[in-house]
Coordinates of C-alpha atoms in Angstrom, one line a residue:
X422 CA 164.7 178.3 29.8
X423 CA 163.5 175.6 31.6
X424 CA 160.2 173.3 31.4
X425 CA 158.2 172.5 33.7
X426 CA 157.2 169.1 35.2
X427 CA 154.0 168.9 33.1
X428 CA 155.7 169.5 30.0
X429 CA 158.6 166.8 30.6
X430 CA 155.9 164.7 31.1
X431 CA 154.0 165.3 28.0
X432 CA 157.5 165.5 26.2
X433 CA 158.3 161.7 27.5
X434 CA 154.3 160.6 26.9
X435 CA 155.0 161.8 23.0
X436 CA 158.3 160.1 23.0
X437 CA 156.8 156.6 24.3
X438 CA 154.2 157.0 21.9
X439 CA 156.1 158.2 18.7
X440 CA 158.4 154.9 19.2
X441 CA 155.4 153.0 19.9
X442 CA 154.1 154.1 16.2
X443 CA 157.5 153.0 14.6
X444 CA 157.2 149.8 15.9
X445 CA 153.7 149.1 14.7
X446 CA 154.4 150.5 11.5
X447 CA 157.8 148.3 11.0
X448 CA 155.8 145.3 11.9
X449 CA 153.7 146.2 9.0
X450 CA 156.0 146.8 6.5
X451 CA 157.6 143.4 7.6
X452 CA 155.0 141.5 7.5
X453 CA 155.6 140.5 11.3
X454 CA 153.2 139.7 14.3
X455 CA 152.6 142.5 16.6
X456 CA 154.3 141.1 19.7
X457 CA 153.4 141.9 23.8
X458 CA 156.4 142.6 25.9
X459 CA 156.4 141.7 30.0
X460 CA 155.5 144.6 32.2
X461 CA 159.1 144.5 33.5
X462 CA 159.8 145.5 29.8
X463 CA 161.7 141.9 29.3
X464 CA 161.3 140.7 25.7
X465 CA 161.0 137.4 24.2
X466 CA 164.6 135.7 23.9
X467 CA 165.0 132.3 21.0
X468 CA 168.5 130.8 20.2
X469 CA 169.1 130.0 16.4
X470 CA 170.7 126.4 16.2
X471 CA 173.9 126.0 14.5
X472 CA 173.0 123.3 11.9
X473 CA 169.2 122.4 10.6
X474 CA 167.3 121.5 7.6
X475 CA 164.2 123.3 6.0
X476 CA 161.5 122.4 3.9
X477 CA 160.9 125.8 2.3
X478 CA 159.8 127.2 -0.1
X479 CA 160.4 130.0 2.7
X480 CA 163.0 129.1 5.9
X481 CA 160.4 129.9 9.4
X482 CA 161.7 131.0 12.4
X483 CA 160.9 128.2 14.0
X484 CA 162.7 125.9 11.9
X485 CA 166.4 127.5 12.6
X486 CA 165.6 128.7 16.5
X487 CA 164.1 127.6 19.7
X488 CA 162.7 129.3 22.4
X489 CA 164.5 129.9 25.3
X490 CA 162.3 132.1 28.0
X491 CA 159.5 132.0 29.1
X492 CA 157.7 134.6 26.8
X493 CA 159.4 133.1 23.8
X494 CA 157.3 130.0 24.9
X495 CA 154.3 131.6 25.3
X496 CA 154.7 133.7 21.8
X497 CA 156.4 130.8 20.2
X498 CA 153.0 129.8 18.2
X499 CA 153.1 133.4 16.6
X500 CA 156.8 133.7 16.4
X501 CA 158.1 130.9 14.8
X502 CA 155.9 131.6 11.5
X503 CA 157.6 134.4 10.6
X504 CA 158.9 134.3 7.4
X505 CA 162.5 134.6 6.3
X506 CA 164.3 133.8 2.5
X507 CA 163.6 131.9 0.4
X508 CA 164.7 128.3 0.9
X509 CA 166.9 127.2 -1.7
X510 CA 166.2 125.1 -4.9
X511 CA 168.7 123.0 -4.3
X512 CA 168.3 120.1 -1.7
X513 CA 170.6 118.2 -0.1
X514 CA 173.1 120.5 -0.3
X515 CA 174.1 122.5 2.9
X516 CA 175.5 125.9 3.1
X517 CA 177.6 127.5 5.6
X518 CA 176.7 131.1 6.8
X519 CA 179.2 133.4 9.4
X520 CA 177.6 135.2 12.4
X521 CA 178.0 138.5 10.7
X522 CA 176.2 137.7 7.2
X523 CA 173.2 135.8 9.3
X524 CA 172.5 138.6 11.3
X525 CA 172.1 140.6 8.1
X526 CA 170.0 138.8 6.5
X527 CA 168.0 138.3 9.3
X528 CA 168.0 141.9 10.3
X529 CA 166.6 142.1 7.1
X530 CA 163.5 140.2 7.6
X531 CA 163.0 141.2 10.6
X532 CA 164.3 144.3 11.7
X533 CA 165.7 145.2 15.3
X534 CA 163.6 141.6 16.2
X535 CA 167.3 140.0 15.1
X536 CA 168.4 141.4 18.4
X537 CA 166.3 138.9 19.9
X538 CA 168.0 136.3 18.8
X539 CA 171.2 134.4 20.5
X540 CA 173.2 133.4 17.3
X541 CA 176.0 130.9 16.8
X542 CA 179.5 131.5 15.4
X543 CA 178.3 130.1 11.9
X544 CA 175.2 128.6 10.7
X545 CA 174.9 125.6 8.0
X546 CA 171.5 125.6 6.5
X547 CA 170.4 122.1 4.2
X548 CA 167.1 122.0 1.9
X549 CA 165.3 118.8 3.0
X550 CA 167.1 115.8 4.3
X551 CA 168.2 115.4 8.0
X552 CA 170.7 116.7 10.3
X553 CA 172.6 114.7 13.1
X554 CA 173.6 117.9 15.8
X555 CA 177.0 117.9 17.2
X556 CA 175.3 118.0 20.6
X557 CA 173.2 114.7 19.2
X558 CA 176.5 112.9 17.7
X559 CA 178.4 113.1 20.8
X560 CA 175.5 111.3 22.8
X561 CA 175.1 108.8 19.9
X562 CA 178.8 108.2 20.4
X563 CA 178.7 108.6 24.3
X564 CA 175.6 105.6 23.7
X565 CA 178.1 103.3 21.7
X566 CA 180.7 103.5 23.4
X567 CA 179.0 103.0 27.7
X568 CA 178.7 99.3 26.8
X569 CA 182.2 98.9 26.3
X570 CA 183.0 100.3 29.5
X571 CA 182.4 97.0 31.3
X572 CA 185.2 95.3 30.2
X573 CA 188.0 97.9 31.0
X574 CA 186.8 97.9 35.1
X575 CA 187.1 100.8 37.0
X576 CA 185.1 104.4 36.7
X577 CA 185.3 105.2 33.0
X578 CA 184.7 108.9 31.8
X579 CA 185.0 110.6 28.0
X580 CA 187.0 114.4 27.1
X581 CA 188.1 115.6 24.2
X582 CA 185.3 114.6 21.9
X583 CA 187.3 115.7 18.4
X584 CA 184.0 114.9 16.0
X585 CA 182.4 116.7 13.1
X586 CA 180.7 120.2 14.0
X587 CA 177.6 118.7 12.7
X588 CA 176.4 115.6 10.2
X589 CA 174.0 116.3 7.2
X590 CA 172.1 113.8 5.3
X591 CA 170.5 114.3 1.8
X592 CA 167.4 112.2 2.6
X593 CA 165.7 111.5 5.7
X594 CA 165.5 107.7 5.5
X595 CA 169.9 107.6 5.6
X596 CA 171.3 106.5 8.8
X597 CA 174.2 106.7 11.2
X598 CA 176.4 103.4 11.3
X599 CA 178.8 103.6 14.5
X600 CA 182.1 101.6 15.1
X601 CA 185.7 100.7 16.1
X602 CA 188.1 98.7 14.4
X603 CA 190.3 98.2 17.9
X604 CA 188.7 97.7 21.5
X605 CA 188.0 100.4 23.3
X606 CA 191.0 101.9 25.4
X607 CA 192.3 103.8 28.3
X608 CA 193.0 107.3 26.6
X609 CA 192.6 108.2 23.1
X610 CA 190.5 106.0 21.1
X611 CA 188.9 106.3 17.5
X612 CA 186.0 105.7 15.9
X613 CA 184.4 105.4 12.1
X614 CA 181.1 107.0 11.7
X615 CA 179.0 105.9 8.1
X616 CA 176.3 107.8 6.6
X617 CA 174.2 104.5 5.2
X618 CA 171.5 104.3 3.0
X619 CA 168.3 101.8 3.6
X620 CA 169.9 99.5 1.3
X621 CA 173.4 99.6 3.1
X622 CA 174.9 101.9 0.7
X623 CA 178.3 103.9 2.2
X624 CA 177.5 107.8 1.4
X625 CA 179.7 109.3 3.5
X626 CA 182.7 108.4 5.8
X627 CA 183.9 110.4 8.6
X628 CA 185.8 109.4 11.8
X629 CA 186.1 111.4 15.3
X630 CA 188.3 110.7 18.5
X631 CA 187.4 110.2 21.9
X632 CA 189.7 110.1 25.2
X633 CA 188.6 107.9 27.8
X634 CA 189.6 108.3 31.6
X635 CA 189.8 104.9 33.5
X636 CA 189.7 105.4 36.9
X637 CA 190.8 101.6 39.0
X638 CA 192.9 100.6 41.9
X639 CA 195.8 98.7 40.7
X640 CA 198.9 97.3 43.0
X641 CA 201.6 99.7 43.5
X642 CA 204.6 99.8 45.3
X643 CA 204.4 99.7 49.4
X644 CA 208.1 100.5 50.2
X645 CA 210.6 101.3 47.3
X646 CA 212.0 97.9 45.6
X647 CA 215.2 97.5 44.0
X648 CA 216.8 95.3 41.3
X649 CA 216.7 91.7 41.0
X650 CA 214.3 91.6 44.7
X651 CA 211.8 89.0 45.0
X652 CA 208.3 90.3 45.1
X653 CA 205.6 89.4 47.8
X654 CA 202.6 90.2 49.5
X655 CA 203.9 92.5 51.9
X656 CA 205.3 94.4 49.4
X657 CA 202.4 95.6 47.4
X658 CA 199.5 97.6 48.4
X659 CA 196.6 99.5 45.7
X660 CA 196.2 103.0 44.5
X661 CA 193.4 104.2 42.2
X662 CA 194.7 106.1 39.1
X663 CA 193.9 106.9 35.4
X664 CA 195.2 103.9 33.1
X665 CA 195.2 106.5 30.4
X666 CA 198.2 107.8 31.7
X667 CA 200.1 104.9 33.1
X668 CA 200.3 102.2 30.6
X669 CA 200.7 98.3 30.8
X670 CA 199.7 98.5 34.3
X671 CA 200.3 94.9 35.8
X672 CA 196.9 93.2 37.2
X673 CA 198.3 91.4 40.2
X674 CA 198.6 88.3 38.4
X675 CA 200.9 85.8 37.5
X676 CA 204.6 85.2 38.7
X677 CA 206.5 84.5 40.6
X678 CA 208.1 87.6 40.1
X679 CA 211.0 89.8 41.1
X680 CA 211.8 93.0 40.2
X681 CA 213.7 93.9 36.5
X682 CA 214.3 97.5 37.6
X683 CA 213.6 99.7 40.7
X684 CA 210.7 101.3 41.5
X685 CA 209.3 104.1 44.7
X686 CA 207.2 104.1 46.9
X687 CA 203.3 104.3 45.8
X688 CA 204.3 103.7 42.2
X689 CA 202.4 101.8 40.2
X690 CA 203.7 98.5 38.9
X691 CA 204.0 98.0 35.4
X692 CA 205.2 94.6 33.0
X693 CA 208.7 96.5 32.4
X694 CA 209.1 96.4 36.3
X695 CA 208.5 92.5 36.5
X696 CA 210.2 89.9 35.7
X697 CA 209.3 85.8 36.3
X698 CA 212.1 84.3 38.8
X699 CA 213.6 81.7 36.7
X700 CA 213.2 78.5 37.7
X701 CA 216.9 78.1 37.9
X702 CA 219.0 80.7 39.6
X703 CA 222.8 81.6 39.9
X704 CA 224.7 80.7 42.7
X705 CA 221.6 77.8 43.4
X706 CA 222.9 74.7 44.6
X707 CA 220.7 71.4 42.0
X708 CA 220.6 68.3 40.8
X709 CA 222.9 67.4 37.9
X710 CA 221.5 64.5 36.6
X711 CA 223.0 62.4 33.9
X712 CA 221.1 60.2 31.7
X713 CA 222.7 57.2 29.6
X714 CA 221.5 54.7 27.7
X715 CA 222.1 52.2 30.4
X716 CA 223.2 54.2 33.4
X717 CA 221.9 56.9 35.8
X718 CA 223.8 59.4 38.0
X719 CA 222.8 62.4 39.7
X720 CA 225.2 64.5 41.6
X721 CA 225.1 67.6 43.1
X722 CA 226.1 71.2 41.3
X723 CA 226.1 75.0 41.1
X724 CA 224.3 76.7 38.5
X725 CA 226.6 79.7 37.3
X726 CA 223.6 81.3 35.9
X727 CA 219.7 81.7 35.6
X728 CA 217.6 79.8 33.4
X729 CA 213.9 78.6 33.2
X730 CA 211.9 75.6 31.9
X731 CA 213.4 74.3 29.3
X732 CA 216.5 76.6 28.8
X733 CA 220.1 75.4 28.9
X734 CA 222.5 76.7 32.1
X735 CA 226.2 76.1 33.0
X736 CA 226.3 74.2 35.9
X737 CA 229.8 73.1 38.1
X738 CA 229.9 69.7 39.1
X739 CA 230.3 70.3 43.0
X740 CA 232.9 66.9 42.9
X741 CA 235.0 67.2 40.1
X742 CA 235.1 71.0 39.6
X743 CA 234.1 70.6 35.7
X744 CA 231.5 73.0 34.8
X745 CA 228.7 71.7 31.5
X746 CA 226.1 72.6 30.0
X747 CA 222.5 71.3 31.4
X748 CA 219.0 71.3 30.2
X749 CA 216.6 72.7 33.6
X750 CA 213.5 70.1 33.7
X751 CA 212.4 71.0 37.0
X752 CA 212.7 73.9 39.9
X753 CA 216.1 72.0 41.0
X754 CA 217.0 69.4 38.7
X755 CA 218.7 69.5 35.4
X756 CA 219.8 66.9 32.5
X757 CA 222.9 66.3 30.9
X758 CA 222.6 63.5 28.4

């Protein structure tokens, strides 16, 4: 048999109206604020944080969640004094909560309200104290570590902030110490993070890593070079890429230099690539000079190998075929005593 339009009407009137009743009444077994909802029938959203500290003796909404629309913001005055469990006794001490068992307990207090909520994986929940976020530790890091920036040149980003999920302090006057034992690096980097007391008391140690992209134009190959050739201007041009993945990249300083191995086109140069031209090389014609106590002679000779300042080379006397041994003391000259 069907109805007719009057009575679906008054059947979907008494159906509005029966919920309506529910609600009131759970909000008055619960102990919660009666709350509006937007004509569009949009409720009030809030985002429970992941890590926070109460002061009890009972945990409020607003002391584990924020608001995140608009008629969470305008509610928030009334919302955020509901009452949830009982703090615990025990401060300073956090605890660690899943998903699943929050949503429980907060069901709980607050009914089908929990379904208002946007809630984290897990939950760590501290009587008293103080709580460094992970979102606030990786600025507090990201702070520390700009300054250093300066000296590595180039465009400098961070990735791959490994760090605690969050940082709890029993009391509210201990503070975050920040450092580094090296200087701070193209790519992976680590740093030691302190819980200190007023009095400079250690209470906790803990360390996180940070990678750090360095962006710079550094010389590279212009044409491909091989073994043992010298290396000049017309042979190197720039390329910007990440130092944290090319390593003992040479600066454009120094030398003379040749090459110690090959090396393509647009390839960055790098201290295994260079190698200083000695000062003294074989096949160069010099000056043997030798040095008596009373006499003088220099003649000329062939080095028969490569040596720099200060470093012995055999050298063949150009007149009488012998070949010795010779001390280099200049760019063409070396001593035989």
């Amino acid at each position: 048999m069907r109805m007719s339009s009057r009575q679906n009407k008054n059947t979907r009137w008494s159906g509005i109206i029966r919920q309506l009743f529910v609600t009131l009444v759970a909000g008055v077994v619960l102990g919660l604020p009666v709350l509006t909802v937007a004509a569009n029938g949009s409720a009030w959203q809030a985002m429970v944080r992941d890590a926070v500290c109460v002061e009890g003796p009972n945990v409020l909404l607003g002391e584990i969640a924020d608001p995140v629309n608009d008629m969470a913001q305008s509610q928030w005055k009334t919302l955020s004094t509901i009452k949830l469990w009982k703090a615990s006794t025990k401060p300073g001490r956090p605890v660690t909560v899943s998903r699943g068992k929050l949503k429980k307990v907060l069901h709980h207090y607050m009914g089908d309200l929990v379904n208002n909520l946007v809630l984290p994986s897990q939950m760590t929940v501290q009587t008293g104290g103080q709580v460094i976020s992970g979102e606030q530790l990786k600025a507090r890091v990201v702070a520390f570590l700009t300054p250093r920036t300066k000296d590595l040149g180039g465009e400098v980003d961070f990735k791959n902030f490994q760090m605690p999920r969050q940082i709890f302090f029993p009391n509210q006057y201990d503070s975050l110490s920040i450092s580094m034992r090296d200087d701070l690096k193209p790519g992976r980097n680590q740093i030691k993070l302190h819980g200190v007391t007023p009095d400079g008391k250690i209470i906790l140690r803990k360390s996180c890593v940070v990678f750090a992209n360095v962006w710079k134009a550094v010389p590279v190959a212009a044409q491909p070079l091989n073994r043992f050739e010298r290396l000049t201007r017309d042979k190197v041009s720039f390329q910007r890429v990440n130092l944290a993945y090319k390593r003992d990249v040479w600066d454009g300083t120094g030398g003379p230099w040749r090459m110690a191995r090959t090396l393509g086109r647009g390839q960055p140069f790098t201290l295994a690539h260079l190698e200083l031209i000695p000062l003294i090389e074989k096949g160069e014609h010099v000056h043997l000079m030798y040095r008596g106590k009373k006499v003088q002679l220099t003649v000329k000779a062939e080095a028969l190998g490569e040596a720099g300042m200060g470093q012995q080379v055999a050298v063949r006397n150009l007149q009488s075929k012998k070949t010795v041994l010779a001390t280099v003391i200049s760019d063409d000259t070396v001593l035989v005593r």
